[in-house]
């Protein structure tokens, strides 16, 4: 296999090449490390490298491949977002608070992907504690968008998205609490899937907002996403909120036609917030699906606007208590020479957490406070139910909902750093999907001025199958997913 | 002015499940610090709670035992506060929707009456760890072995007016928990901890006064003392024209005083909200029926049965059903001796006294129920006088064998042979002519007293083995005649 294809091919293609003996897991792994060595100093997508263990895993994979006991992901290189606990490998959430944290356990997602034979190359950059839409709040510095180094990759799984786009690895894991897989996938021109809440175990994922967090695949194709989701999914006795449902064979139905599929178009997703050039790309994409036999249906999601307010109460409220454990007592950052217990708490937390994390802890604490609970948290929970009902009603008329994944293409570094509200609007089309617990997929839908646009498809609860089939059909009839950044001028 | 004390109690009962409420770590007392705390108990990043279904079953057992309404859907909430022995910075508890709702609990009082206590609610929660302040100079150690121990917090209405009622309630609760097997109820090890809400109001008033909450009282004796000292304190404040501050106070057993906890120790906004890491607990009729059918005979039912089946007093029955072991001991002994009242007297009298003297629990008694029954049988059939019986009991305590063997070995058989006794009586009358004359001359009421002299003499001659009733009859008859 050509060296160049090793860092641009899909995992499915790479798996065929491995099975056919056209390359080896070791060669593939080394090619990925070479790409990382060449471009990561500029892009800064990867913050921890596991070269030694990766090479050992690659060799073990090659033995399996030659013994004929390999599975579909055996020997495929993979990066984990630094929010997944990895045994004996630093897991920082890109926060000063956890720069010294080395978990003695693997997240369920990590151990399942390891059992599937993947080779873990390292950990990717992210917004601190997954709070952000630009990967600018990391203690390890910003990650740059491979399509334009002056732009952000989106976030919070910005490192993961940039790494897949830049050829560092065909697969990476992400987490999505309000859009953190789909928005960076959109901005970096890759495929990103947020599964239904409960499809993938949260055990070992450092919690941001427990009722919204969900892990998912970030890949070069929908087919790869199906393959990776297969390995990640299923009930976990260690996560009470993981769904005890049989996991369907996600790849089996991929090639089925979509004739007769009803695609709902929510008018609220094409309002004043949306860059009209993005709207145009989305309509082009929808036309391509119509040509494949899909039918477009106008639908309404009336509580879309309230989604942001609702999300920015519930997510910070849960975060404010999830992050209470970082108190400087047992692990994580501890301030020097605390005067007393209160000083230990105040300084350890003030020093360890960045500005955005502190903002959300404060907002969340406020929303849960006596006297404000009913006005904020309880009200937000009620609106959350209304948002869920909007989707249920919409799905009586359609099978899939389509719209943009983000209101625009990647913006310049620093453009929204001082305006949290503008930053929060980045997730307007994604976060209500988290509030409703539904699956959402972002796939490349073309370029505007050389920057990628993502089409978002939203499915019924636990119906990733239809989403994947629709997305795969789109990638069979278009070639947007094959567009790659040139990385011109990326060499340091 | 006379005052009425009004109290409500909150009891934290540690449930005796094998593992913790949200993790697989062992739930045991007394291990080296921090060896029974796993990643979940330590609040490590990414760790999630998984509910122990045994804890739910224990809570439902308790709810059924007090005829409470059960929350068919109950929800865990996070109670947020910072403390070094609270690893996650929140305690998982139940605030909005508890598993056990209103119930009622009848407490047997010493005078034989039943005192009804209304239970407001009981909810499941996890215990915190322990801060150890005295192990290191200038530093505090944290032991997280206790973190995640399942607790049932049982809250009453303000129904108590006296310390005796409060203590009787705690004892009854302790007894119930032991019957159900849901807690070892060892107060010294913290298995049952009590917070007392207490206020005073002028006798006859309908309104509640301002209350204080006394935390962490961990023995029946301290409950009594804490109530007394806090009542006295509040009365002093009120009578000198002051007002009571609503606050949390700590009972210091060493100084026998209550003192206000520093405001920093009392977090007043816990920011409760539903725990998103756990699903609601749903219990259906089928589950409840299954738990109900496996319930043991409850103390109140056993008590009623003892009263009707064995003709015991309310008070004796209440004492005997205190623990299942004691109740079983009684039933075994009573059934074998066929003299339940006498058996109850011996268990609550001599046996209880001896156990108490040697600081033993009933299950450690050197005298088995069967052995005691052997003794009771010999009292009932007049082989032994109560005095001799005490000697046989001593023999049983020393484990010298069965009652019959001890009677034989020590030669303690009561003399009931009329001929032999008559001879002894005749001899004594012959030996003491003056006293006989005195007796015969005396008035009837004085004769009774003088009779004692002759009884004593015959007893001495018989080495204490004369049957007292027979002896009396013979003596009176002989002294009257001739």
Short mmCIF file of N, CA, C and O in Angstrom, two decimals, chain A residues 228-334:
data_model
loop_
_atom_site.label_atom_id
_atom_site.label_comp_id
_atom_site.label_asym_id
_atom_site.label_seq_id
_atom_site.Cartn_x
_atom_site.Cartn_y
_atom_site.Cartn_z
N UNK A 228 -16.58 1.03 14.39
CA UNK A 228 -16.05 1.44 15.69
C UNK A 228 -17.15 1.44 16.75
O UNK A 228 -16.95 1.02 17.88
N UNK A 229 -18.35 1.90 16.35
CA UNK A 229 -19.46 1.91 17.30
C UNK A 229 -19.78 0.49 17.76
O UNK A 229 -20.09 0.25 18.93
N UNK A 230 -19.67 -0.45 16.81
CA UNK A 230 -19.93 -1.86 17.14
C UNK A 230 -19.04 -2.30 18.32
O UNK A 230 -19.52 -2.94 19.25
N UNK A 231 -17.79 -1.91 18.25
CA UNK A 231 -16.85 -2.33 19.30
C UNK A 231 -17.08 -1.59 20.61
O UNK A 231 -16.78 -2.11 21.68
N UNK A 232 -17.62 -0.37 20.53
CA UNK A 232 -17.77 0.45 21.74
C UNK A 232 -19.07 0.17 22.50
O UNK A 232 -19.15 0.40 23.70
N UNK A 233 -20.08 -0.32 21.79
CA UNK A 233 -21.45 -0.35 22.34
C UNK A 233 -21.72 -1.49 23.30
O UNK A 233 -21.00 -2.47 23.33
N UNK A 234 -22.82 -1.36 24.00
CA UNK A 234 -23.36 -2.45 24.81
C UNK A 234 -23.42 -2.14 26.27
O UNK A 234 -22.68 -1.30 26.79
N UNK A 235 -24.32 -2.84 26.94
CA UNK A 235 -24.55 -2.60 28.36
C UNK A 235 -23.28 -2.88 29.16
O UNK A 235 -22.46 -3.72 28.77
N UNK A 236 -23.10 -2.13 30.23
CA UNK A 236 -21.93 -2.29 31.10
C UNK A 236 -22.45 -2.31 32.54
O UNK A 236 -23.10 -1.36 32.98
N UNK A 237 -22.18 -3.40 33.24
CA UNK A 237 -22.66 -3.52 34.62
C UNK A 237 -22.13 -2.38 35.49
O UNK A 237 -22.71 -2.07 36.53
N UNK A 238 -21.06 -1.75 35.05
CA UNK A 238 -20.47 -0.67 35.84
C UNK A 238 -21.07 0.70 35.58
O UNK A 238 -20.68 1.67 36.21
N UNK A 239 -21.99 0.79 34.61
CA UNK A 239 -22.67 2.07 34.34
C UNK A 239 -24.17 1.81 34.33
O UNK A 239 -24.72 1.24 33.39
N UNK A 240 -24.83 2.25 35.42
CA UNK A 240 -26.27 1.98 35.58
C UNK A 240 -27.10 2.62 34.48
O UNK A 240 -28.23 2.22 34.25
N UNK A 241 -26.55 3.65 33.82
CA UNK A 241 -27.33 4.32 32.79
C UNK A 241 -27.04 3.76 31.40
O UNK A 241 -27.59 4.25 30.41
N UNK A 242 -26.19 2.74 31.31
CA UNK A 242 -25.99 2.12 29.99
C UNK A 242 -27.19 1.23 29.70
O UNK A 242 -27.74 0.60 30.60
N UNK A 243 -27.61 1.21 28.44
CA UNK A 243 -28.87 0.55 28.10
C UNK A 243 -28.69 -0.95 27.94
O UNK A 243 -27.77 -1.40 27.24
N UNK A 244 -29.58 -1.69 28.59
CA UNK A 244 -29.52 -3.15 28.50
C UNK A 244 -30.32 -3.60 27.27
O UNK A 244 -31.40 -4.18 27.38
N UNK A 245 -29.79 -3.25 26.11
CA UNK A 245 -30.46 -3.58 24.85
C UNK A 245 -29.48 -4.35 23.98
O UNK A 245 -28.28 -4.14 24.05
N UNK A 246 -30.04 -5.19 23.16
CA UNK A 246 -29.18 -5.92 22.23
C UNK A 246 -28.59 -4.92 21.24
O UNK A 246 -29.28 -4.01 20.77
N UNK A 247 -27.30 -5.08 20.95
CA UNK A 247 -26.65 -4.16 20.01
C UNK A 247 -26.82 -4.72 18.60
O UNK A 247 -26.42 -5.85 18.34
N UNK A 248 -27.44 -3.95 17.70
CA UNK A 248 -27.61 -4.47 16.33
C UNK A 248 -26.27 -4.53 15.60
O UNK A 248 -25.29 -3.94 16.04
N UNK A 249 -26.25 -5.25 14.50
CA UNK A 249 -25.06 -5.29 13.65
C UNK A 249 -25.09 -4.02 12.80
O UNK A 249 -25.85 -3.92 11.84
N UNK A 250 -24.27 -3.03 13.19
CA UNK A 250 -24.35 -1.72 12.54
C UNK A 250 -23.87 -1.73 11.10
O UNK A 250 -24.26 -0.89 10.30
N UNK A 251 -22.99 -2.66 10.75
CA UNK A 251 -22.46 -2.65 9.38
C UNK A 251 -23.37 -3.42 8.43
O UNK A 251 -23.35 -3.19 7.22
N UNK A 252 -24.18 -4.34 9.00
CA UNK A 252 -24.96 -5.25 8.14
C UNK A 252 -25.86 -4.52 7.14
O UNK A 252 -25.90 -4.86 5.96
N UNK A 253 -26.57 -3.49 7.61
CA UNK A 253 -27.57 -2.86 6.74
C UNK A 253 -27.07 -1.62 6.02
O UNK A 253 -27.86 -0.88 5.41
N UNK A 254 -25.75 -1.37 6.12
CA UNK A 254 -25.22 -0.11 5.59
C UNK A 254 -25.54 0.14 4.12
O UNK A 254 -25.81 1.26 3.71
N UNK A 255 -25.50 -0.94 3.35
CA UNK A 255 -25.63 -0.76 1.90
C UNK A 255 -27.05 -0.79 1.40
O UNK A 255 -27.29 -0.64 0.20
N UNK A 256 -28.00 -0.96 2.33
CA UNK A 256 -29.38 -0.96 1.89
C UNK A 256 -29.77 0.42 1.34
O UNK A 256 -29.30 1.43 1.85
N UNK A 257 -30.63 0.46 0.32
CA UNK A 257 -31.04 1.75 -0.26
C UNK A 257 -31.88 2.57 0.72
O UNK A 257 -32.39 2.03 1.69
N UNK A 258 -32.01 3.85 0.43
CA UNK A 258 -32.78 4.72 1.32
C UNK A 258 -34.07 5.20 0.64
O UNK A 258 -34.69 6.15 1.09
N UNK A 259 -34.44 4.51 -0.41
CA UNK A 259 -35.67 4.90 -1.11
C UNK A 259 -36.84 4.90 -0.14
O UNK A 259 -37.02 3.97 0.63
N UNK A 260 -37.62 5.97 -0.15
CA UNK A 260 -38.79 6.07 0.73
C UNK A 260 -38.47 6.63 2.11
O UNK A 260 -39.37 6.89 2.90
N UNK A 261 -37.18 6.80 2.40
CA UNK A 261 -36.79 7.35 3.70
C UNK A 261 -37.31 8.78 3.83
O UNK A 261 -37.11 9.60 2.93
N UNK A 262 -37.97 9.09 4.93
CA UNK A 262 -38.50 10.45 5.13
C UNK A 262 -37.50 11.25 5.98
O UNK A 262 -37.19 10.88 7.10
N UNK A 263 -37.02 12.34 5.39
CA UNK A 263 -36.07 13.19 6.09
C UNK A 263 -36.77 14.48 6.53
O UNK A 263 -37.27 15.23 5.70
N UNK A 264 -36.81 14.70 7.82
CA UNK A 264 -37.46 15.89 8.35
C UNK A 264 -36.52 17.09 8.33
O UNK A 264 -35.35 16.97 8.69
N UNK A 265 -37.03 18.24 7.86
CA UNK A 265 -36.23 19.47 7.81
C UNK A 265 -36.84 20.47 8.80
O UNK A 265 -37.89 21.04 8.53
N UNK A 266 -36.17 20.68 9.92
CA UNK A 266 -36.73 21.62 10.91
C UNK A 266 -36.45 23.06 10.49
O UNK A 266 -35.29 23.42 10.25
N UNK A 267 -37.50 23.86 10.38
CA UNK A 267 -37.29 25.22 9.90
C UNK A 267 -36.44 26.02 10.89
O UNK A 267 -35.71 26.93 10.52
N UNK A 268 -36.51 25.64 12.17
CA UNK A 268 -35.74 26.35 13.19
C UNK A 268 -34.23 26.21 12.99
O UNK A 268 -33.45 26.98 13.54
N UNK A 269 -33.80 25.18 12.22
CA UNK A 269 -32.37 24.96 12.00
C UNK A 269 -31.84 25.78 10.83
O UNK A 269 -30.66 25.71 10.49
N UNK A 270 -32.73 26.54 10.20
CA UNK A 270 -32.29 27.34 9.06
C UNK A 270 -32.65 28.81 9.29
O UNK A 270 -32.99 29.53 8.36
N UNK A 271 -32.56 29.23 10.54
CA UNK A 271 -32.98 30.59 10.90
C UNK A 271 -31.80 31.57 10.77
O UNK A 271 -30.76 31.24 10.21
N UNK A 272 -31.97 32.74 11.34
CA UNK A 272 -30.99 33.82 11.18
C UNK A 272 -29.59 33.46 11.72
O UNK A 272 -28.61 34.07 11.34
N UNK A 273 -29.51 32.48 12.62
CA UNK A 273 -28.20 32.14 13.18
C UNK A 273 -27.27 31.49 12.15
O UNK A 273 -26.06 31.44 12.34
N UNK A 274 -27.87 30.95 11.08
CA UNK A 274 -27.10 30.11 10.16
C UNK A 274 -26.46 30.93 9.04
O UNK A 274 -27.12 31.75 8.41
N UNK A 275 -25.17 30.67 8.81
CA UNK A 275 -24.44 31.25 7.68
C UNK A 275 -25.15 30.77 6.40
O UNK A 275 -25.28 29.57 6.17
N UNK A 276 -25.64 31.70 5.55
CA UNK A 276 -26.42 31.28 4.37
C UNK A 276 -25.63 30.37 3.43
O UNK A 276 -26.22 29.53 2.75
N UNK A 277 -24.30 30.50 3.43
CA UNK A 277 -23.50 29.62 2.56
C UNK A 277 -23.56 28.18 3.08
O UNK A 277 -23.54 27.22 2.34
N UNK A 278 -23.65 28.06 4.43
CA UNK A 278 -23.78 26.72 5.02
C UNK A 278 -25.15 26.15 4.65
O UNK A 278 -25.27 24.99 4.23
N UNK A 279 -26.17 27.02 4.74
CA UNK A 279 -27.53 26.58 4.39
C UNK A 279 -27.55 26.02 2.96
O UNK A 279 -28.16 24.98 2.70
N UNK A 280 -26.84 26.71 2.08
CA UNK A 280 -26.80 26.27 0.68
C UNK A 280 -26.18 24.88 0.55
O UNK A 280 -26.69 24.01 -0.15
N UNK A 281 -25.06 24.68 1.27
CA UNK A 281 -24.39 23.37 1.22
C UNK A 281 -25.31 22.26 1.75
O UNK A 281 -25.32 21.15 1.23
N UNK A 282 -26.05 22.60 2.81
CA UNK A 282 -26.94 21.59 3.40
C UNK A 282 -28.04 21.23 2.40
O UNK A 282 -28.38 20.06 2.21
N UNK A 283 -28.57 22.25 1.73
CA UNK A 283 -29.62 21.98 0.74
C UNK A 283 -29.09 21.14 -0.41
O UNK A 283 -29.76 20.23 -0.89
N UNK A 284 -27.86 21.42 -0.84
CA UNK A 284 -27.24 20.60 -1.88
C UNK A 284 -27.15 19.15 -1.43
O UNK A 284 -27.45 18.22 -2.18
N UNK A 285 -26.74 18.98 -0.17
CA UNK A 285 -26.59 17.62 0.37
C UNK A 285 -27.94 16.91 0.40
O UNK A 285 -28.06 15.74 0.04
N UNK A 286 -28.97 17.66 0.81
CA UNK A 286 -30.30 17.06 0.89
C UNK A 286 -30.79 16.64 -0.50
O UNK A 286 -31.41 15.59 -0.67
N UNK A 287 -30.45 17.47 -1.49
CA UNK A 287 -30.83 17.13 -2.87
C UNK A 287 -30.19 15.82 -3.32
O UNK A 287 -30.81 15.01 -4.01
N UNK A 288 -28.94 15.62 -2.90
CA UNK A 288 -28.25 14.37 -3.23
C UNK A 288 -29.00 13.19 -2.64
O UNK A 288 -29.13 12.13 -3.28
N UNK A 289 -29.50 13.36 -1.41
CA UNK A 289 -30.23 12.27 -0.75
C UNK A 289 -31.60 12.04 -1.41
O UNK A 289 -32.07 10.91 -1.53
N UNK A 290 -32.21 13.14 -1.90
CA UNK A 290 -33.49 13.02 -2.61
C UNK A 290 -33.29 12.20 -3.88
O UNK A 290 -34.11 11.35 -4.22
N UNK A 291 -32.16 12.45 -4.54
CA UNK A 291 -31.86 11.69 -5.75
C UNK A 291 -31.76 10.19 -5.47
O UNK A 291 -32.00 9.35 -6.33
N UNK A 292 -31.39 9.87 -4.24
CA UNK A 292 -31.28 8.47 -3.85
C UNK A 292 -32.63 7.90 -3.40
O UNK A 292 -32.70 6.78 -2.91
N UNK A 293 -33.65 8.73 -3.48
CA UNK A 293 -35.00 8.22 -3.17
C UNK A 293 -35.59 8.71 -1.87
O UNK A 293 -36.69 8.31 -1.51
N UNK A 294 -34.82 9.53 -1.14
CA UNK A 294 -35.36 10.04 0.13
C UNK A 294 -36.41 11.12 -0.15
O UNK A 294 -36.43 11.72 -1.23
N UNK A 295 -37.25 11.33 0.84
CA UNK A 295 -38.34 12.29 0.69
C UNK A 295 -38.16 13.34 1.79
O UNK A 295 -37.93 12.98 2.94
N UNK A 296 -38.26 14.64 1.44
CA UNK A 296 -38.09 15.68 2.46
C UNK A 296 -39.44 16.09 3.03
O UNK A 296 -40.41 16.23 2.31
N UNK A 297 -39.46 16.26 4.36
CA UNK A 297 -40.69 16.62 5.05
C UNK A 297 -40.40 17.83 5.93
O UNK A 297 -39.40 17.83 6.67
N UNK A 298 -41.23 18.86 5.84
CA UNK A 298 -41.03 20.01 6.74
C UNK A 298 -41.52 19.65 8.13
O UNK A 298 -42.64 19.16 8.30
N UNK A 299 -40.69 19.90 9.12
CA UNK A 299 -41.09 19.64 10.50
C UNK A 299 -40.78 20.85 11.37
O UNK A 299 -40.12 21.80 10.92
N UNK A 300 -41.25 20.79 12.62
CA UNK A 300 -40.98 21.88 13.56
C UNK A 300 -40.34 21.33 14.82
O UNK A 300 -40.72 20.27 15.31
N UNK A 301 -39.35 22.06 15.32
CA UNK A 301 -38.78 21.76 16.63
C UNK A 301 -38.85 23.07 17.42
O UNK A 301 -37.86 23.79 17.56
N UNK A 302 -40.06 23.42 17.89
CA UNK A 302 -40.32 24.78 18.38
C UNK A 302 -39.46 25.23 19.56
O UNK A 302 -39.29 26.42 19.76
N UNK A 303 -38.92 24.29 20.33
CA UNK A 303 -38.16 24.72 21.50
C UNK A 303 -36.66 24.79 21.26
O UNK A 303 -35.87 24.79 22.20
N UNK A 304 -36.26 24.83 19.97
CA UNK A 304 -34.84 24.86 19.65
C UNK A 304 -34.12 26.04 20.32
O UNK A 304 -33.04 25.88 20.90
N UNK A 305 -34.73 27.24 20.24
CA UNK A 305 -34.10 28.44 20.81
C UNK A 305 -33.87 28.28 22.31
O UNK A 305 -32.84 28.70 22.84
N UNK A 306 -34.86 27.68 23.00
CA UNK A 306 -34.74 27.51 24.46
C UNK A 306 -33.71 26.45 24.82
O UNK A 306 -33.32 26.33 25.97
N UNK A 307 -33.29 25.68 23.83
CA UNK A 307 -32.32 24.61 24.08
C UNK A 307 -31.05 25.14 24.72
O UNK A 307 -30.51 24.53 25.65
N UNK A 308 -30.57 26.28 24.22
CA UNK A 308 -29.30 26.82 24.73
C UNK A 308 -29.40 27.16 26.21
O UNK A 308 -28.58 26.73 27.02
N UNK A 309 -30.46 27.89 26.57
CA UNK A 309 -30.63 28.28 27.98
C UNK A 309 -30.77 27.04 28.85
O UNK A 309 -30.18 26.93 29.93
N UNK A 310 -31.57 26.09 28.35
CA UNK A 310 -31.80 24.86 29.10
C UNK A 310 -30.49 24.10 29.33
O UNK A 310 -30.16 23.69 30.45
N UNK A 311 -29.75 23.96 28.23
CA UNK A 311 -28.48 23.25 28.30
C UNK A 311 -27.52 23.96 29.25
O UNK A 311 -26.84 23.31 30.06
N UNK A 312 -27.46 25.29 29.15
CA UNK A 312 -26.48 26.02 29.97
C UNK A 312 -26.93 26.20 31.42
O UNK A 312 -26.30 26.92 32.18
N UNK A 313 -28.03 25.55 31.79
CA UNK A 313 -28.36 25.40 33.21
C UNK A 313 -28.05 23.97 33.64
O UNK A 313 -27.34 23.73 34.62
N UNK A 314 -28.56 22.99 32.87
CA UNK A 314 -28.42 21.59 33.29
C UNK A 314 -26.95 21.15 33.25
O UNK A 314 -26.46 20.56 34.23
N UNK A 315 -26.26 21.45 32.14
CA UNK A 315 -24.87 20.97 32.04
C UNK A 315 -23.98 21.58 33.13
O UNK A 315 -23.27 20.85 33.82
N UNK A 316 -24.01 22.91 33.35
CA UNK A 316 -23.18 23.45 34.43
C UNK A 316 -23.62 22.96 35.82
O UNK A 316 -22.76 22.75 36.69
N UNK A 317 -24.93 22.76 36.02
CA UNK A 317 -25.38 22.28 37.33
C UNK A 317 -24.75 20.92 37.63
O UNK A 317 -24.17 20.71 38.70
N UNK A 318 -24.83 20.01 36.68
CA UNK A 318 -24.24 18.69 36.89
C UNK A 318 -22.72 18.79 37.00
O UNK A 318 -22.09 18.14 37.84
N UNK A 319 -22.14 19.64 36.15
CA UNK A 319 -20.68 19.81 36.19
C UNK A 319 -20.22 20.35 37.53
O UNK A 319 -19.20 19.92 38.07
N UNK A 320 -21.00 21.28 38.08
CA UNK A 320 -20.56 21.92 39.33
C UNK A 320 -20.38 20.89 40.44
O UNK A 320 -19.50 21.03 41.27
N UNK A 321 -21.19 19.83 40.43
CA UNK A 321 -20.99 18.82 41.47
C UNK A 321 -20.05 17.72 41.02
O UNK A 321 -19.30 17.18 41.81
N UNK A 322 -20.06 17.39 39.71
CA UNK A 322 -19.10 16.39 39.23
C UNK A 322 -17.66 16.82 39.49
O UNK A 322 -16.77 16.00 39.68
N UNK A 323 -17.43 18.12 39.46
CA UNK A 323 -16.06 18.63 39.61
C UNK A 323 -15.71 18.96 41.07
O UNK A 323 -14.63 19.47 41.35
N UNK A 324 -16.64 18.63 42.00
CA UNK A 324 -16.35 18.90 43.41
C UNK A 324 -15.25 18.00 43.95
O UNK A 324 -14.61 18.32 44.94
N UNK A 325 -15.07 16.84 43.32
CA UNK A 325 -14.07 15.89 43.83
C UNK A 325 -12.65 16.40 43.65
O UNK A 325 -11.73 15.88 44.27
N UNK A 326 -12.48 17.40 42.80
CA UNK A 326 -11.13 17.96 42.61
C UNK A 326 -10.91 19.02 43.67
O UNK A 326 -11.15 20.21 43.46
N UNK A 327 -10.50 18.54 44.86
CA UNK A 327 -10.43 19.43 46.02
C UNK A 327 -9.01 19.52 46.57
O UNK A 327 -8.79 20.09 47.63
N UNK A 328 -8.07 18.92 45.87
CA UNK A 328 -6.68 18.98 46.33
C UNK A 328 -6.36 18.01 47.45
O UNK A 328 -5.26 18.03 48.00
N UNK A 329 -7.33 17.14 47.81
CA UNK A 329 -7.10 16.25 48.95
C UNK A 329 -6.47 14.92 48.53
O UNK A 329 -5.46 14.51 49.10
N UNK A 330 -7.05 14.26 47.54
CA UNK A 330 -6.59 12.89 47.24
C UNK A 330 -5.79 12.77 45.95
O UNK A 330 -4.95 11.91 45.80
N UNK A 331 -6.10 13.58 44.93
CA UNK A 331 -5.39 13.51 43.66
C UNK A 331 -5.52 14.86 42.99
O UNK A 331 -6.29 15.71 43.43
N UNK A 332 -4.82 15.04 41.92
CA UNK A 332 -4.92 16.29 41.19
C UNK A 332 -4.11 17.40 41.84
O UNK A 332 -3.34 17.17 42.78
N UNK A 333 -4.28 18.59 41.30
CA UNK A 333 -3.48 19.72 41.74
C UNK A 333 -3.77 20.09 43.20
O UNK A 333 -4.92 20.13 43.62
N UNK A 334 -2.70 20.34 43.95
CA UNK A 334 -2.85 20.86 45.32
C UNK A 334 -1.98 22.10 45.46
O UNK A 334 -0.82 22.10 45.06
#
